[in-house]
Coordinates of C-alpha atoms in Angstrom, one line a residue:
Chain U
D1 CA 8.8 -4.2 -14.5
T2 CA 5.0 -3.5 -13.6
G3 CA 5.4 -0.4 -11.4
V4 CA 4.4 -2.4 -9.0
S5 CA 6.8 -3.0 -5.2
Q6 CA 6.5 -4.8 -2.6
N7 CA 8.1 -5.5 0.6
P8 CA 10.1 -7.5 1.8
R9 CA 10.5 -9.5 -0.7
H10 CA 11.3 -12.2 1.6
K11 CA 10.7 -12.6 5.8
I12 CA 11.0 -15.4 7.8
T13 CA 9.3 -15.5 10.9
K14 CA 9.2 -17.5 14.4
R15 CA 5.7 -19.1 15.0
G16 CA 2.9 -16.9 17.3
Q17 CA 5.1 -13.4 15.8
N18 CA 3.9 -10.5 13.8
V19 CA 4.3 -9.9 10.2
T20 CA 3.9 -6.8 7.7
F21 CA 4.1 -6.6 4.5
R22 CA 3.8 -3.5 2.0
C23 CA 2.4 -2.7 -1.5
D24 CA 3.5 0.2 -3.4
P25 CA 1.2 0.3 -6.7
I26 CA 1.4 2.9 -9.2
S27 CA -1.0 6.6 -8.8
E28 CA -3.0 5.7 -11.3
H29 CA -4.0 2.2 -9.7
N30 CA -7.1 3.2 -7.8
R31 CA -7.8 -0.7 -7.4
L32 CA -5.6 -3.1 -4.9
Y33 CA -5.2 -6.2 -4.5
W34 CA -3.6 -9.1 -2.2
Y35 CA -3.7 -12.9 -3.3
R36 CA -1.8 -15.8 -1.6
Q37 CA -0.3 -18.3 -3.5
T38 CA 1.2 -21.6 -2.5
L39 CA 3.9 -23.9 -3.8
G40 CA 2.1 -25.5 -7.2
Q41 CA -1.6 -23.6 -7.1
G42 CA -3.2 -20.5 -8.1
P43 CA -3.4 -17.5 -6.1
E44 CA -6.1 -17.6 -3.5
F45 CA -8.2 -13.8 -3.7
L46 CA -7.9 -12.5 0.1
T47 CA -9.1 -9.0 -0.2
Y48 CA -9.1 -5.6 -2.2
F49 CA -9.4 -1.8 -2.1
Q50 CA -10.8 0.6 -4.5
N51 CA -9.3 3.8 -3.4
E52 CA -9.2 3.5 0.7
A53 CA -12.2 1.6 0.6
Q54 CA -11.9 -2.2 1.3
L55 CA -14.7 -3.8 -1.0
E56 CA -14.4 -7.6 0.2
K57 CA -12.4 -10.1 1.8
S58 CA -12.6 -13.0 1.4
R59 CA -14.9 -15.2 3.8
L60 CA -11.5 -18.0 4.4
L61 CA -9.3 -15.2 6.1
S62 CA -8.9 -15.2 9.7
D63 CA -9.2 -12.6 11.8
R64 CA -5.3 -12.5 12.0
F65 CA -5.6 -11.1 8.9
S66 CA -5.8 -7.4 8.3
A67 CA -5.2 -4.9 5.4
E68 CA -5.4 -1.2 4.8
R69 CA -5.0 1.4 2.9
P70 CA -5.0 4.8 4.0
K71 CA -5.3 7.6 1.6
G72 CA -5.5 5.5 -1.5
S73 CA -2.0 5.0 -2.3
F74 CA 0.4 2.3 -0.3
S75 CA -1.1 -0.6 1.2
T76 CA -0.2 -3.1 4.4
L77 CA -1.1 -6.6 4.5
E78 CA -0.4 -7.4 8.2
I79 CA -1.0 -11.2 9.6
Q80 CA -1.0 -11.4 13.8
R81 CA 0.2 -14.8 15.4
T82 CA 1.8 -15.8 12.7
E83 CA 1.1 -20.5 12.2
Q84 CA 3.4 -22.3 9.7
G85 CA 0.1 -22.2 7.5
D86 CA 0.7 -19.0 7.0
S87 CA 3.9 -19.7 5.0
A88 CA 3.3 -18.4 1.3
M89 CA 3.7 -16.2 -1.3
Y90 CA 2.1 -13.3 -0.9
L91 CA 1.3 -11.2 -3.7
C92 CA -0.6 -7.6 -4.5
A93 CA -2.0 -6.1 -7.6
G94 CA -2.6 -3.1 -9.0
T95 CA -5.2 -1.6 -12.1
Q96 CA -6.5 1.3 -12.9
G97 CA -10.5 1.4 -13.2
L98 CA -13.7 1.9 -11.0
K99 CA -14.8 -1.5 -12.4
G100 CA -11.6 -3.6 -11.8
T101 CA -11.9 -5.6 -15.5
G102 CA -9.0 -5.3 -16.6
E103 CA -5.1 -6.1 -16.1
L104 CA -4.3 -6.7 -12.7
F105 CA -0.7 -5.4 -12.7
F106 CA 1.2 -7.7 -10.4
G107 CA 4.2 -7.0 -8.2
E108 CA 6.9 -10.2 -7.2
G109 CA 5.6 -10.9 -4.3
S110 CA 6.7 -11.8 -0.9
R111 CA 7.4 -14.8 0.6
L112 CA 6.8 -15.9 3.9
T113 CA 8.2 -18.9 5.9
V114 CA 7.3 -19.5 9.4
L115 CA 9.3 -21.5 11.4
Chain R
G1 CA -18.2 -19.3 -4.4
E2 CA -16.8 -19.2 -7.8
N3 CA -15.1 -22.6 -8.8
V4 CA -12.7 -22.4 -11.4
E5 CA -11.2 -25.6 -12.8
Q6 CA -8.4 -25.8 -15.1
H7 CA -7.1 -28.6 -17.4
P8 CA -4.2 -30.5 -17.6
S9 CA -2.4 -29.6 -15.2
T10 CA 0.9 -30.3 -16.9
L11 CA 1.3 -30.0 -20.9
S12 CA 4.5 -30.8 -22.7
V13 CA 4.8 -30.8 -25.6
Q14 CA 7.3 -30.0 -28.5
E15 CA 8.3 -27.3 -30.2
G16 CA 5.9 -25.8 -32.8
D17 CA 3.5 -27.4 -31.5
S18 CA 0.3 -26.2 -30.3
A19 CA -0.9 -26.2 -26.6
V20 CA -4.2 -25.6 -25.6
I21 CA -5.5 -24.9 -21.2
K22 CA -9.2 -25.0 -20.9
C23 CA -11.1 -23.6 -18.0
T24 CA -14.3 -24.0 -16.8
Y25 CA -16.7 -22.0 -14.4
S26 CA -19.4 -21.8 -12.8
D27 CA -19.9 -18.1 -11.5
S28 CA -22.5 -17.6 -14.5
A29 CA -21.8 -13.6 -12.9
S30 CA -18.9 -14.0 -15.0
N31 CA -17.7 -12.1 -17.2
Y32 CA -13.8 -11.4 -17.8
F33 CA -11.7 -13.7 -18.9
P34 CA -8.2 -13.3 -18.8
W35 CA -5.2 -15.7 -19.1
Y36 CA -2.3 -14.9 -17.1
K37 CA 1.6 -16.1 -17.8
Q38 CA 3.4 -17.1 -14.8
E39 CA 7.4 -17.4 -14.9
L40 CA 9.8 -18.9 -11.9
G41 CA 9.8 -15.7 -9.4
K42 CA 8.1 -13.3 -10.8
G43 CA 4.1 -12.2 -10.6
P44 CA 1.4 -13.4 -12.4
Q45 CA 1.3 -11.1 -16.2
L46 CA -1.3 -11.2 -18.6
I47 CA -1.1 -12.3 -21.7
I48 CA -4.9 -12.1 -23.5
D49 CA -8.3 -11.6 -21.9
I50 CA -11.5 -11.7 -23.4
R51 CA -15.1 -10.2 -22.3
S52 CA -18.8 -11.9 -22.4
N53 CA -20.0 -10.4 -25.7
V54 CA -17.3 -11.9 -27.8
G55 CA -16.3 -15.6 -28.9
E56 CA -12.8 -15.7 -29.8
K57 CA -9.8 -13.2 -29.5
K58 CA -6.3 -13.5 -31.3
D59 CA -3.0 -12.1 -31.2
Q60 CA -0.2 -12.7 -33.0
R61 CA 0.5 -17.3 -31.9
I62 CA -2.1 -17.0 -28.7
A63 CA -5.9 -16.6 -29.1
V64 CA -8.7 -17.7 -26.2
T65 CA -12.1 -19.0 -27.6
L66 CA -14.9 -18.6 -25.2
N67 CA -18.1 -20.5 -24.6
K68 CA -20.2 -18.6 -22.4
T69 CA -23.1 -21.4 -22.4
A70 CA -20.7 -24.2 -21.2
K71 CA -19.0 -22.2 -19.1
H72 CA -15.6 -22.2 -20.3
F73 CA -12.9 -20.5 -22.6
S74 CA -9.9 -21.8 -23.4
L75 CA -6.2 -20.5 -24.5
H76 CA -4.7 -21.4 -27.0
I77 CA -1.0 -21.2 -28.1
T78 CA 0.4 -21.9 -31.7
E79 CA 4.2 -22.7 -32.8
T80 CA 5.2 -22.9 -29.4
Q81 CA 8.4 -21.5 -28.3
P82 CA 11.0 -22.4 -25.5
E83 CA 10.1 -18.8 -23.6
D84 CA 6.5 -20.5 -24.0
S85 CA 7.3 -22.3 -21.3
A86 CA 5.9 -21.5 -17.6
V87 CA 2.5 -21.6 -15.4
Y88 CA 0.1 -20.4 -16.9
F89 CA -3.9 -19.1 -15.0
C90 CA -7.0 -18.0 -15.9
A91 CA -9.0 -15.9 -13.9
P92 CA -12.5 -15.6 -14.8
T93 CA -13.7 -12.1 -13.0
D94 CA -16.9 -10.7 -11.9
S95 CA -18.4 -7.8 -12.2
W96 CA -17.4 -6.2 -9.1
G97 CA -13.6 -7.1 -10.5
K98 CA -12.8 -9.8 -8.5
L99 CA -10.4 -12.7 -9.9
Q100 CA -11.0 -16.2 -9.5
F101 CA -7.8 -18.0 -10.2
G102 CA -7.5 -22.1 -11.9
A103 CA -4.7 -24.4 -10.4
G104 CA -2.3 -23.6 -13.2
T105 CA -1.3 -25.0 -16.5
Q106 CA 2.9 -26.1 -15.9
V107 CA 3.3 -25.9 -19.8
V108 CA 6.9 -27.1 -20.6
V109 CA 8.0 -26.9 -24.3
T110 CA 10.7 -29.2 -25.2
P111 CA 13.1 -28.1 -28.4

């Protein structure tokens, strides 16, 4: 158990609907990452936070994706107007330290299926 | 951006044999080189890492070697066991702490 929890674990939605995922890291994790993983592929970087500040957002991410980390604790990832191509596992990870070159502790992911 | 290639994509070994996975990266700013193991239905978990000022690191049956000049690093598993069966990812990391994962290597250890 990494201490990083993600909810919901599974989400099935219809195309065009909005979905929101939540990640709760442990309190020591001042860095928080979001990755997306499709079947048979490695996790793809989406965005990351240092406390409440969003440091970078992947250029591959459309404007339909937005992430927040108010107060530097939990984080949410929202996808608006979902498309079938958004179907994937969304992984959250936390770590300590300012530079982030250390172990990332991943949650078990939130699986999204867009019909 | 970072280009990360991992080989082989699948690896089948007999229990007790060794397994080697190679990762090649393009970003010369990468200075931290972890390997993650992912089991079915779970998030990736760090198994070993190495920093750019070190050439080799070993932890029991697992070792990582780094050739920064050639921009590649490798994972070595000796005396493989069935519980080593999983997908392994390399994730070269830049100084900002952004990991770029490889496509993964499915390792199957047969008894």
